[in-house]
Coordinates of C-alpha atoms and ligand atoms in Angstrom, one line a residue:
X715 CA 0.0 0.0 0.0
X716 CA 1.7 3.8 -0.3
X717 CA 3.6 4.9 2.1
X718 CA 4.3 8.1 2.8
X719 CA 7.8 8.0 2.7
X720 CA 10.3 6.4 -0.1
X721 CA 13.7 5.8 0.1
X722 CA 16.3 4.5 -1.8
X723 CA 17.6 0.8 -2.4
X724 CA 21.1 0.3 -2.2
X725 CA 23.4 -3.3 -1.7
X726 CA 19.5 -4.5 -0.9
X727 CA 19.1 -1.8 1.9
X728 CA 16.6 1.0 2.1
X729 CA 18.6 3.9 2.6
X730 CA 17.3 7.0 3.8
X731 CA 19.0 10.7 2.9
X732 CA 19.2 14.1 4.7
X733 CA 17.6 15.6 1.5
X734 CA 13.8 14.6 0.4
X735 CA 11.9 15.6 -2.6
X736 CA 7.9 15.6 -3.1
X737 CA 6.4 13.5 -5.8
X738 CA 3.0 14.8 -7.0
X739 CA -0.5 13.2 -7.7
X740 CA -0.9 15.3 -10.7
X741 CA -4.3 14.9 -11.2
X742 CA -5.0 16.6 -8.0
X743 CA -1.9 18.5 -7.9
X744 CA -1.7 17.5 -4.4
X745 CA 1.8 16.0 -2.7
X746 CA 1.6 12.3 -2.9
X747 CA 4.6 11.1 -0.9
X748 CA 8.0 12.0 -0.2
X749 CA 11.2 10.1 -1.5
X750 CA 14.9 10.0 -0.4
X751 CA 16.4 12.7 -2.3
X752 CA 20.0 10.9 -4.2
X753 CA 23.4 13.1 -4.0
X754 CA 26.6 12.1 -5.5
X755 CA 27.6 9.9 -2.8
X756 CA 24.6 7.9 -2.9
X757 CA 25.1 7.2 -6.6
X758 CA 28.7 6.2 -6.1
X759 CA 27.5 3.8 -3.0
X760 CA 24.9 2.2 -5.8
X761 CA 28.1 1.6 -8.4
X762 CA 30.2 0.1 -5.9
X763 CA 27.4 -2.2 -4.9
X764 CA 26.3 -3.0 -8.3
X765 CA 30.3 -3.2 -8.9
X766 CA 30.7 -5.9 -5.8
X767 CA 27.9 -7.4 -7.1
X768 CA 29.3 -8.0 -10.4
X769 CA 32.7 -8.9 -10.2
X770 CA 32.6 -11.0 -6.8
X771 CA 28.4 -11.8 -6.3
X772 CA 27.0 -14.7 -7.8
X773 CA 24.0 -13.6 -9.6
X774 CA 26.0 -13.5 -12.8
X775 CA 27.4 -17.4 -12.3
X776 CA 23.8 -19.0 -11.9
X777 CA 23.1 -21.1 -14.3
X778 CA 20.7 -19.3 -17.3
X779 CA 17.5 -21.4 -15.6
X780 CA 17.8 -20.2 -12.0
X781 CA 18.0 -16.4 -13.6
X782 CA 15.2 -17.1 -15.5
X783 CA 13.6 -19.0 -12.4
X784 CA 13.9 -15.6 -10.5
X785 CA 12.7 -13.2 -13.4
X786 CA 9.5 -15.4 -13.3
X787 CA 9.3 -14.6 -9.6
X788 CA 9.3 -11.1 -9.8
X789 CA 6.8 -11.6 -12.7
X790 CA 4.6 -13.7 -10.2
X791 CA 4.8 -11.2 -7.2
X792 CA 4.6 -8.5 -9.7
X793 CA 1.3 -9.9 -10.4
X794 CA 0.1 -10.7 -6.6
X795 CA 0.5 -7.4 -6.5
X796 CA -0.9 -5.8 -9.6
X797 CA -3.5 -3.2 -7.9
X798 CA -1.3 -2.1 -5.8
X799 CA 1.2 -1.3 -8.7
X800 CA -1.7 0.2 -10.4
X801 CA -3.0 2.5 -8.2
X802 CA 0.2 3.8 -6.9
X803 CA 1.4 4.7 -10.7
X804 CA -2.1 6.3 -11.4
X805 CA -1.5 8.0 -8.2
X806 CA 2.0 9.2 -9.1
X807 CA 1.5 9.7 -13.0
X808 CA -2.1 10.5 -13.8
X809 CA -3.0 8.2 -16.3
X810 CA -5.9 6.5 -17.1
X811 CA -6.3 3.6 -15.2
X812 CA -6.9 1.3 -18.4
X813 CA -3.3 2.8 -19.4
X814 CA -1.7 1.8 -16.4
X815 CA -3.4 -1.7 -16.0
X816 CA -2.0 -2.4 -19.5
X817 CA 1.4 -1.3 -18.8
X818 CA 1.9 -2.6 -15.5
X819 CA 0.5 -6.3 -17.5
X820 CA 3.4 -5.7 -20.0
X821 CA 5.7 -5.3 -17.4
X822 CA 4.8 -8.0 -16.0
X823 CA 5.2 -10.2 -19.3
X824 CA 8.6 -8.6 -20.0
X825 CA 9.8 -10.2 -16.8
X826 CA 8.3 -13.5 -17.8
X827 CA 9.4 -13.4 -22.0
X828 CA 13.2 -12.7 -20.4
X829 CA 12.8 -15.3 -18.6
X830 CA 12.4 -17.7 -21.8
X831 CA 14.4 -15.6 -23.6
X832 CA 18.0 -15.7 -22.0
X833 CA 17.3 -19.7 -21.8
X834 CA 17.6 -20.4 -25.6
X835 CA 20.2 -17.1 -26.1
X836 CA 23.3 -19.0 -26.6
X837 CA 26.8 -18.1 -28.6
X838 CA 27.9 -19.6 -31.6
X839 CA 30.1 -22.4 -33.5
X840 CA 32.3 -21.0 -36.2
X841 CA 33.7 -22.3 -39.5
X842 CA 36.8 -22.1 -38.8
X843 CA 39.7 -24.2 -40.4
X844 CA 40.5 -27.7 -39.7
X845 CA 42.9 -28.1 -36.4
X846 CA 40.9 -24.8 -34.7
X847 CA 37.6 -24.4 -33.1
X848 CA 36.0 -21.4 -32.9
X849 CA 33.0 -20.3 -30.3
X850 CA 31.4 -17.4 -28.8
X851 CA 30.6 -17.3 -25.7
X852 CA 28.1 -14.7 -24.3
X853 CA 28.8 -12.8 -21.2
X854 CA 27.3 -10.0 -19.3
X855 CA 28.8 -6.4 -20.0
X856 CA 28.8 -5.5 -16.7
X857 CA 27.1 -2.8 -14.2
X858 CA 24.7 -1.4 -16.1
X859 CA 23.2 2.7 -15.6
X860 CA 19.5 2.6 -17.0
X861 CA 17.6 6.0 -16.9
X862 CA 14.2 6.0 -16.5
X863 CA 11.8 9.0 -18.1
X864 CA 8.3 9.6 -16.2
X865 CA 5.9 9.0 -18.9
X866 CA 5.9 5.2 -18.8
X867 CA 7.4 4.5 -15.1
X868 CA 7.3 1.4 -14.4
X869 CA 7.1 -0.1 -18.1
X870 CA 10.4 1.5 -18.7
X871 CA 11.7 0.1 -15.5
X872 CA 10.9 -3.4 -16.8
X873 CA 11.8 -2.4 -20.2
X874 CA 15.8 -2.0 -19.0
X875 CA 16.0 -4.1 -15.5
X876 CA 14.6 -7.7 -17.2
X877 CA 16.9 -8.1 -20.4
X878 CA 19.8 -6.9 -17.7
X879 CA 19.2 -9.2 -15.0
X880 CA 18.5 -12.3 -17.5
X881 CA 21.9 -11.3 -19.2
X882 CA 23.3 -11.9 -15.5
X883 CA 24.3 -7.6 -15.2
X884 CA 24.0 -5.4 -12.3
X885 CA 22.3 -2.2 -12.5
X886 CA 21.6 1.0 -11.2
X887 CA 18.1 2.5 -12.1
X888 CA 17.9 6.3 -12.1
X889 CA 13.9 6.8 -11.9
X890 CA 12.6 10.4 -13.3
X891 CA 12.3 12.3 -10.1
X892 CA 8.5 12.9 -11.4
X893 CA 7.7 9.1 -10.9
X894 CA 9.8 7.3 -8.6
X895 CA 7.7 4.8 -6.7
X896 CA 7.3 2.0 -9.1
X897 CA 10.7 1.7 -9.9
X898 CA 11.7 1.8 -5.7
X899 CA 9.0 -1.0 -5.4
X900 CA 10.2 -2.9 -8.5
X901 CA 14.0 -3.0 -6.9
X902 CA 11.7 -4.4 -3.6
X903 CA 10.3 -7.3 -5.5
X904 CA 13.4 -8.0 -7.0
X905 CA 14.9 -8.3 -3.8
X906 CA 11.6 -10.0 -2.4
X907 CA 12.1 -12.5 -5.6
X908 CA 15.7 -13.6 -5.0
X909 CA 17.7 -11.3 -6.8
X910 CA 21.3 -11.0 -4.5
X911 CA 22.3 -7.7 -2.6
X912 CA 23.6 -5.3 -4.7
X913 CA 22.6 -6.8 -8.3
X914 CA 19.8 -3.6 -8.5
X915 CA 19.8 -0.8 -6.8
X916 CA 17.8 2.1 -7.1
X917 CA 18.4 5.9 -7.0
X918 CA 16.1 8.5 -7.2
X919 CA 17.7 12.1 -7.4
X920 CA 17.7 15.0 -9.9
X921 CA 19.1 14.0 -13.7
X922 CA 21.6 16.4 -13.9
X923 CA 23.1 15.4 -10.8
X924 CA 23.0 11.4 -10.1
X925 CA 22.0 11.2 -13.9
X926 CA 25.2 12.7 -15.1
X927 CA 27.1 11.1 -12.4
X928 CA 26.5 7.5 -13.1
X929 CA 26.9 8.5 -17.2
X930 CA 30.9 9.6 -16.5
X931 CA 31.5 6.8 -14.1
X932 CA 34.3 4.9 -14.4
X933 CA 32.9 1.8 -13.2
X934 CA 29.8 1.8 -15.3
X935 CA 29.8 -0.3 -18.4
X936 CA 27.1 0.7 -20.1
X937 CA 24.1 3.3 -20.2
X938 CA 20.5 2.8 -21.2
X939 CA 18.4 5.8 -21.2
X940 CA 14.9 6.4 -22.5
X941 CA 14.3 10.0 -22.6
X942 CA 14.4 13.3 -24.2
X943 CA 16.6 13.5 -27.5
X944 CA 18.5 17.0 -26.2
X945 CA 19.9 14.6 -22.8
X946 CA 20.6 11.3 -25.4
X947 CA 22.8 13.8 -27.4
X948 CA 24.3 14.9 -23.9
X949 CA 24.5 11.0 -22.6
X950 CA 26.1 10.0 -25.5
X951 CA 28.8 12.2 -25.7
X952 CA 29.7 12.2 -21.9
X953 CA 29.5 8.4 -22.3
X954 CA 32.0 8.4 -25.1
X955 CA 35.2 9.6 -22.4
X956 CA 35.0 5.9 -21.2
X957 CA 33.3 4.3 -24.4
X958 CA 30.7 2.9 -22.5
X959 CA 27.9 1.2 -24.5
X960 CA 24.8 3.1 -25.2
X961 CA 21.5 2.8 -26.0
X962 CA 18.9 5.6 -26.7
X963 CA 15.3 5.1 -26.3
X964 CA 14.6 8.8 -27.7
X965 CA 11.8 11.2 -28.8
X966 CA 9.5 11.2 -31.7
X967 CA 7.0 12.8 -34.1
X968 CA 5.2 9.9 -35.5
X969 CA 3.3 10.3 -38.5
X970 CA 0.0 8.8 -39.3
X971 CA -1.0 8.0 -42.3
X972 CA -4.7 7.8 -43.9
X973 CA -5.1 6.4 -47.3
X974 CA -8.5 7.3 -49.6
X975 CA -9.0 3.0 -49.4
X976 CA -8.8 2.9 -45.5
X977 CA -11.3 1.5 -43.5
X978 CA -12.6 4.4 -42.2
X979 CA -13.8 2.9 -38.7
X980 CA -10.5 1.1 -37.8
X981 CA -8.4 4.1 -39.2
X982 CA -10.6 6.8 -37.1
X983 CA -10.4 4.6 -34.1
X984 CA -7.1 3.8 -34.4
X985 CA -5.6 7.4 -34.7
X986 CA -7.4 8.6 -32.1
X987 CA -5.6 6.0 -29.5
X988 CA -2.7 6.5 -31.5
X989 CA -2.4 10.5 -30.2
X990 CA -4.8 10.7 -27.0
X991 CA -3.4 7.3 -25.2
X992 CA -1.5 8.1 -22.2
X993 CA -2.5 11.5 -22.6
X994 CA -0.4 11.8 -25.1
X995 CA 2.5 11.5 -23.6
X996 CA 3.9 9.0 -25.9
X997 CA 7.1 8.6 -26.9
X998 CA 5.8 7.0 -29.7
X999 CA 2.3 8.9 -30.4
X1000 CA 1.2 9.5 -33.5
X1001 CA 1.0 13.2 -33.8
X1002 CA 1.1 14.3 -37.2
X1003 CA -1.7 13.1 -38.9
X1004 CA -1.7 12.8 -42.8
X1005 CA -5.1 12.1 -44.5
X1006 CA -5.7 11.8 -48.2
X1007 CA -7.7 14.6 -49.5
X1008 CA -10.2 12.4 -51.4
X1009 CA -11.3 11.6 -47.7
X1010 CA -10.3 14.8 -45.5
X1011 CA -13.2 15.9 -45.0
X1012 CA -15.2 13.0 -43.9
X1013 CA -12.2 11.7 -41.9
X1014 CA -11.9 14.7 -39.6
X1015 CA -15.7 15.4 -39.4
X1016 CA -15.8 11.8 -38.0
X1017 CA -12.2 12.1 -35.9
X1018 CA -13.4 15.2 -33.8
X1019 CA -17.0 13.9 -33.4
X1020 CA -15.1 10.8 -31.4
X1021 CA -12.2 13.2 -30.1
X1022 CA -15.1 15.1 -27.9
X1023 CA -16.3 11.7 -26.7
X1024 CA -13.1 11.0 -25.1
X1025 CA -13.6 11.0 -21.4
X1026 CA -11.0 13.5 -19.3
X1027 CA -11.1 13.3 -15.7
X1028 CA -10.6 10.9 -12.6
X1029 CA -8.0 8.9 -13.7
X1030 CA -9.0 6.1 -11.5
X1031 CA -12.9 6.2 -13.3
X1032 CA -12.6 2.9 -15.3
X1033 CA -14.7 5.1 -18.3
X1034 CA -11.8 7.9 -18.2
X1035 CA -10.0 7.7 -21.3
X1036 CA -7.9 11.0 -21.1
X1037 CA -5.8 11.7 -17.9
X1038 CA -4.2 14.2 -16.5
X1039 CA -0.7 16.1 -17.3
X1040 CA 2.0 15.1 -15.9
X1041 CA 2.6 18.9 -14.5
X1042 CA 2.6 22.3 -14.6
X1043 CA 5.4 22.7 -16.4
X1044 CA 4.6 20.4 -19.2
X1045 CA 0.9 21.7 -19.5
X1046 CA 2.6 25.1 -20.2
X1047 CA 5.1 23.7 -22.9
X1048 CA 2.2 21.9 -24.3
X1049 CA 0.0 25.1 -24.7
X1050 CA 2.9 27.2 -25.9
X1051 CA 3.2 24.7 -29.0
X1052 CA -0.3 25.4 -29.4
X1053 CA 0.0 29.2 -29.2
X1054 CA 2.6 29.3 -31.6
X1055 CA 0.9 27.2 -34.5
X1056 CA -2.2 29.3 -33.7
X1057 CA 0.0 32.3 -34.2
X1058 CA 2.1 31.0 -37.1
X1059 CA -1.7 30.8 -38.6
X1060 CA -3.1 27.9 -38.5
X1061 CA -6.4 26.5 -37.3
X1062 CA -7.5 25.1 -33.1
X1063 CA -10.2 22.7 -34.9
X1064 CA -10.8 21.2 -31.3
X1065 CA -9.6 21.5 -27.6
X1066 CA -6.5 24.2 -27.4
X1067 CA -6.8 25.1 -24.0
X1068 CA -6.5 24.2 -20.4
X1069 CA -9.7 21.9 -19.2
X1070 CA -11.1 22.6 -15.6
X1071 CA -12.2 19.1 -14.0
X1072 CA -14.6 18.9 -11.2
X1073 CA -12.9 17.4 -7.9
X1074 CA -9.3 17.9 -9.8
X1075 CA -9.4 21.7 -9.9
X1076 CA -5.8 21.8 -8.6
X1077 CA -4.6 19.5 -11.3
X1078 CA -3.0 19.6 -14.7
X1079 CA -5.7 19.0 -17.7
X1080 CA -5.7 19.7 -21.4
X1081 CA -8.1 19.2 -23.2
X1082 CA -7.6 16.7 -27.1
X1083 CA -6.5 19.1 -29.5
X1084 CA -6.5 18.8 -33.3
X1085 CA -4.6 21.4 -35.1
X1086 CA -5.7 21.9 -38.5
X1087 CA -4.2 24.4 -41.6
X1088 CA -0.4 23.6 -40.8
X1089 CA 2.8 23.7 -43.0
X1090 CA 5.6 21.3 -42.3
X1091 CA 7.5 24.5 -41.1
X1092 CA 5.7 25.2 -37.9
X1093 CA 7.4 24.5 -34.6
X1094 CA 4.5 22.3 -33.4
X1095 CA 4.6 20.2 -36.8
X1096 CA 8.5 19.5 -36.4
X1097 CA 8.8 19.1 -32.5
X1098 CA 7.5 16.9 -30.3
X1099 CA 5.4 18.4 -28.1
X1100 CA 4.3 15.4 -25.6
X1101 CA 0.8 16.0 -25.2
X1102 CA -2.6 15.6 -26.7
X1103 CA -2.1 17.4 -29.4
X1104 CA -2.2 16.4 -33.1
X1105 CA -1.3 18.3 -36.0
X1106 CA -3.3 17.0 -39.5
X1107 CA -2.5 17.8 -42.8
X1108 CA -3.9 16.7 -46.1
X1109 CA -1.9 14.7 -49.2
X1110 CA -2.5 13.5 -52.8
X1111 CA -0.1 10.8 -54.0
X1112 CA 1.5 8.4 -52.0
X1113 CA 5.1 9.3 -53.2
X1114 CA 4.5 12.5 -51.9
X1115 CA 3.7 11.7 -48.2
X1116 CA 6.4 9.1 -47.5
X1117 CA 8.5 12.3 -48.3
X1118 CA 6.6 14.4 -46.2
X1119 CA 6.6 11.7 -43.3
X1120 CA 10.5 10.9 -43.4
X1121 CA 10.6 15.4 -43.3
X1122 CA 11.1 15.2 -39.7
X1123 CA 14.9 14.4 -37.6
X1124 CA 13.0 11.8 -35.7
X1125 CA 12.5 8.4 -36.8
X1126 CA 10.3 6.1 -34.0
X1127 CA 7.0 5.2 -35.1
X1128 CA 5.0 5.2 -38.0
X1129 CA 1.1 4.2 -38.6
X1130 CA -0.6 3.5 -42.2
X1131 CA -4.5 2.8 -43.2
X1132 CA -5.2 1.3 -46.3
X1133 CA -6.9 -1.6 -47.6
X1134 CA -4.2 -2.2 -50.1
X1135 CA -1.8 -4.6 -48.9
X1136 CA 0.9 -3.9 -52.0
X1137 CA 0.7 -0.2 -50.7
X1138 CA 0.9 -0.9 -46.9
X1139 CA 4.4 -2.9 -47.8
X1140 CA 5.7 -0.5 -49.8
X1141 CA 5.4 2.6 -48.2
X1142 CA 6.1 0.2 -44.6
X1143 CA 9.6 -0.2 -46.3
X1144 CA 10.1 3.3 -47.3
X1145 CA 9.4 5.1 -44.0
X1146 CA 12.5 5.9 -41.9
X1147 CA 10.8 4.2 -38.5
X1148 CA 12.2 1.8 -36.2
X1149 CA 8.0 0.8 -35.9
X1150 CA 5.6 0.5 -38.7
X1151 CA 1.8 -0.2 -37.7
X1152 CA -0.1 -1.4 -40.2
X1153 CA -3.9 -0.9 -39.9
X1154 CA -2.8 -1.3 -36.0
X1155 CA -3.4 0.8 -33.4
X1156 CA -0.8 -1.2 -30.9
X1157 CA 3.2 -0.7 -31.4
X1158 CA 4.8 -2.8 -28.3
X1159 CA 4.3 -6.4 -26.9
X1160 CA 6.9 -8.2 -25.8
X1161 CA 9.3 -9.5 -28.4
X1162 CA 8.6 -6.7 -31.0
X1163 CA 11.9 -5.1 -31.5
X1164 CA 11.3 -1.6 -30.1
X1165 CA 13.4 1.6 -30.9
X1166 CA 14.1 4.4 -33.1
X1167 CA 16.0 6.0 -36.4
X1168 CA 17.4 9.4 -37.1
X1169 CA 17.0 11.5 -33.9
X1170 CA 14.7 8.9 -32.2
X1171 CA 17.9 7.0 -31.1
X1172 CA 19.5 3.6 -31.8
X1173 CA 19.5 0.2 -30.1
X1174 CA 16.0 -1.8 -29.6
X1175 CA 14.4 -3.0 -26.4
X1176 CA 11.6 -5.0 -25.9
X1177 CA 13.3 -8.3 -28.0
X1178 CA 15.1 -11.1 -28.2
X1179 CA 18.0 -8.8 -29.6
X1180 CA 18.0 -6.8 -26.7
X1181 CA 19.9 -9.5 -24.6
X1182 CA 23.2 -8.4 -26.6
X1183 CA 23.2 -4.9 -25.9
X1184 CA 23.7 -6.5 -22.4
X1185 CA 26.3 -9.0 -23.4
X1186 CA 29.3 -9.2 -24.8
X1187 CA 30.7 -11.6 -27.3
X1188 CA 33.6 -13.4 -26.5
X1189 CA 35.3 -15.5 -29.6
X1190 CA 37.1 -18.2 -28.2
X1191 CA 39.8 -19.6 -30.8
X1192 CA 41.5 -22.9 -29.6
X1193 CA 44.2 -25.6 -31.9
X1194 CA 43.9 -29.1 -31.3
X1195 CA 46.1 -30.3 -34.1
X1196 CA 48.8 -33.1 -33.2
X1197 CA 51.7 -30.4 -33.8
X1198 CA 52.7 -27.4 -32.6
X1199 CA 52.5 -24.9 -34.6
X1200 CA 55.6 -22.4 -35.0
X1201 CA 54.3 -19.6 -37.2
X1202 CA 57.8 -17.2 -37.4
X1203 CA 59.4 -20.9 -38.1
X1204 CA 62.9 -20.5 -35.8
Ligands
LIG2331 P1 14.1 13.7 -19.9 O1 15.1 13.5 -21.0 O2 13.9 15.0 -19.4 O3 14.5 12.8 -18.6 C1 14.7 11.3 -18.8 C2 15.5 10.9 -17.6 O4 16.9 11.4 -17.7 C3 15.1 11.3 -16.2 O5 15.3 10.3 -15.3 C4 16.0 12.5 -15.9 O6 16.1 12.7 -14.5 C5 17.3 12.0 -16.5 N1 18.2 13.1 -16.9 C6 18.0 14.4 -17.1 N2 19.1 15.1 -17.3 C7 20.1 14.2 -17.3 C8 21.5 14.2 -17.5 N3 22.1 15.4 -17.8 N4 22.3 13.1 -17.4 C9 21.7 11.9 -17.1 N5 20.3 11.8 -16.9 C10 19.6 12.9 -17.0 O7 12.8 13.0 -20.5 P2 11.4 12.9 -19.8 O8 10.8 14.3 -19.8 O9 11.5 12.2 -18.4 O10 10.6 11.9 -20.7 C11 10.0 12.3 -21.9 C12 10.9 12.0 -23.1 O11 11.2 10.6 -23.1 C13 10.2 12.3 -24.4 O12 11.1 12.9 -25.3 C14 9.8 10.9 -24.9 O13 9.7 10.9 -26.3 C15 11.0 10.1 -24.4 N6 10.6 8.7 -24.4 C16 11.1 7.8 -25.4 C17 10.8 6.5 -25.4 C18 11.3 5.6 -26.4 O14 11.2 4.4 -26.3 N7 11.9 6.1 -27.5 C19 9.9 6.0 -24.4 C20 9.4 6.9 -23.5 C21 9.8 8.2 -23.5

């Protein structure tokens, strides 16, 4: 159940600081809890431990099945305590409760498809000539920095701790200081589960301090961050002084595309999840909308008949569709895109403003917006603006908009309506998007390779591929000839 108080997990230890912060209910804009605020010191006491852990614990050495055995554990606690998980992130984030059910589920399942995963994830035989064998053998890279944005907090926990721990790595996770709970209580279960002292550790504590600190570390093998593109650029390049790996889980301007041969029900339905889920504060949202002119006007007619339907309010009301924003701060970013486009000249065809809700006067609402009347040159075409807020613009040909589409530095999702299945593959393979959804409002499950192009960042999560960007490959070259060999011959 919440507590009032949450502190940090260190070498398997709640640890307690002389600094707090205040995490929000946001919906209410009412304190929620306080947390153990993380200094410097504190995120060099969760490397060392994650260090310890690594090169002298034994969590690396099980064999692959006990891992997995344990990474099904956390699954099945995870799962015993499912409402509590749910309530506490709708508490601390906002959303919708039928977001948070479904993301807390996929957590859930990631646990459980690492699990399988890591048993069958095995090295290779080479060809190699006769007299040598060849092998890989896969090992973990190490102590492992993952930092986590607030938007999806405990997915994104999952999303970076289970491929780690299955790969047999240490980590420290650096929760957004917005949404810290679920990530303390996931390093709980873990512990709760069997996972040795020190193999996660959790620090909650402003980016640019215990962020940048675990990024420059020495003893830090590699970095996995989801979060803003402007900090990946700044991650990356601090992380290059000690070549750690990295992988960026990044921003994004998804474009959504309408053919004239869609199926208009699935296509209207589908785009309005595709922007107004989790509030729109999607990494992956689809927020520029292109629809074929044959069909415009129909399409949006129909799109912000549904749009006003949307239920905004208690987040915890199993109806609500829309929650709340995640702050102040971003409600104001999100309106100044809006401001701008409106000033830039084009149209607010729905929403635009600030929504008051009854019994949430205090918190952060915005109401579903559709900008109409844009040109790809406006700020809140080529930016992401992380909120409920689509922009829709009209096309002829379909050469044309796969140009227009890829006319953005971001490169992470991608959605297409049509009845055509020759078009849907050929403009699938033409769009420069780690994810292409075809007539499909859904673009993550476990096992789908997840992950961006361009500006959206590199590396995917989410699949069977992810185990390597937590492993190393070791190539292991051995002679068993009958005679030595004496290559310089004296
Ligand atoms: P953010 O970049 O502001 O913060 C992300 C995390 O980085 C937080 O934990 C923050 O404390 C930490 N951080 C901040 N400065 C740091 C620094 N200098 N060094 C190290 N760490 C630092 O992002 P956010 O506002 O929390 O999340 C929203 C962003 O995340 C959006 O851009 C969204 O598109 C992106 N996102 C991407 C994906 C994906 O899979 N591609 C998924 C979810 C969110």
């Amino acid at each position: 159940m919440k507590r009032d108080h949450y502190r940090m997990v260190i070498n398997g230890e709640r640890v307690d600081s002389d600094e707090t912060f205040e995490t929000f209910n946001p919906a209410k804009g009412e304190i929620l809890a306080t947390v153990a605020k993380a200094s410097r010191e504190h995120a060099e006491k969760a490397v060392q431990a994650a260090r310890h852990a690594f090169d002298h614990g034994k969590w690396r050495k099980y064999p692959v099945g006990k891992r997995a055995r344990v990474l099904n554990q956390i699954a099945a606690i995870m799962r015993e305590r499912f409402q509590e998980l749910v309530e506490i992130e709708v508490l601390n984030s906002g959303k919708a409760i039928s977001a948070a059910q479904a993301q807390i589920n996929q957590a859930i399942e990631d646990f459980e498809f690492y699990a399988g995963a890591i048993v069958g994830h095995r090295g290779t035989v080479n060809n190699v000539p006769n007299g040598f064998l060849n092998y890989t053998q896969k090992e973990p890279v190490g102590v492992c920095a993952q930092i986590i944005p607030w938007n999806y907090p405990l997915m994104m926990a999952a999303w970076k701790v289970a491929p780690a721990l299955a790969a047999g790595c240490s980590v420290v996770v650096k929760p957004a200081s917005l949404t810290p709970i679920t990530a303390i209580l996931l390093n709980e279960i873990c512990h709760e589960a069997g996972v040795p002292e020190g193999v996660v550790n959790t620090v909650a504590g402003a980016g640019s301090v215990v962020g940048d600190y675990l990024v420059g570390h020495e003893d830090v093998n590699k970095v996995a961050f989801t979060g803003s593109t402007p900090i990946g650029k700044d991650i990356m390049e601090k992380a290059s002084h000690t070549l750690k790996r990295v992988t960026l889980e990044l921003g994004g301007k998804s474009p959504n595309l309408v053919f004239a041969d869609a199926d208009m029900e699935a296509a209207v339905a589908g785009s309005l999840f595709g922007i107004y889920f989790n509030t729109g504060q999607s990494c992956e949202a689809r927020s520029r909308l292109f629809v074929h002119e044959e069909i415009y006007d129909e399409f949006i007619e129909e799109f912000i008949t549904r749009a006003k339907k949307l239920q905004l309010g208690d987040p915890f009301d199993k109806g609500t569709h829309v929650g709340s924003i995640i702050s102040r701060d971003q409600l104001e970013i999100i309106d100044s895109y809006v401001r701008s486009a409106e000033e830039e000249g084009a149209t607010i065809a729905l929403g635009g403003k600030e929504r008051r809700v009854e019994g949430f006067e205090n918190g952060h609402w915005y109401e579903p917006t559709v900008i109409t009347n844009v040109t790809p040159d406006m700020k809140a075409v080529q930016e992401e603006i992380f909120g409920p807020v689509v922009v829709v613009e009209t096309f002829q040909d379909e050469r044309e908009v796969i140009k227009r589409a890829n006319d953005t530095k971001f490169g992470l999702g991608s959605a297409i309506w049509t009845k055509d299945q020759g078009r849907a593959t050929r403009v699938a393979h033409q769009l420069e998007a780690g994810i292409v959804m075809v007539n499909c409002p859904f673009s993550a499950f476990p096992g789908t390779p997840f992950g961006g192009y361009k500006e959206s960042g590199f590396g995917r999560e989410l699949c069977v591929e992810t185990l390597d960007l937590y492993m190393e490959d070791k190539s292991i070259l051995s002679y068993y000839g009958p005679k030595p060999i004496n290559p310089f011959g004296v």
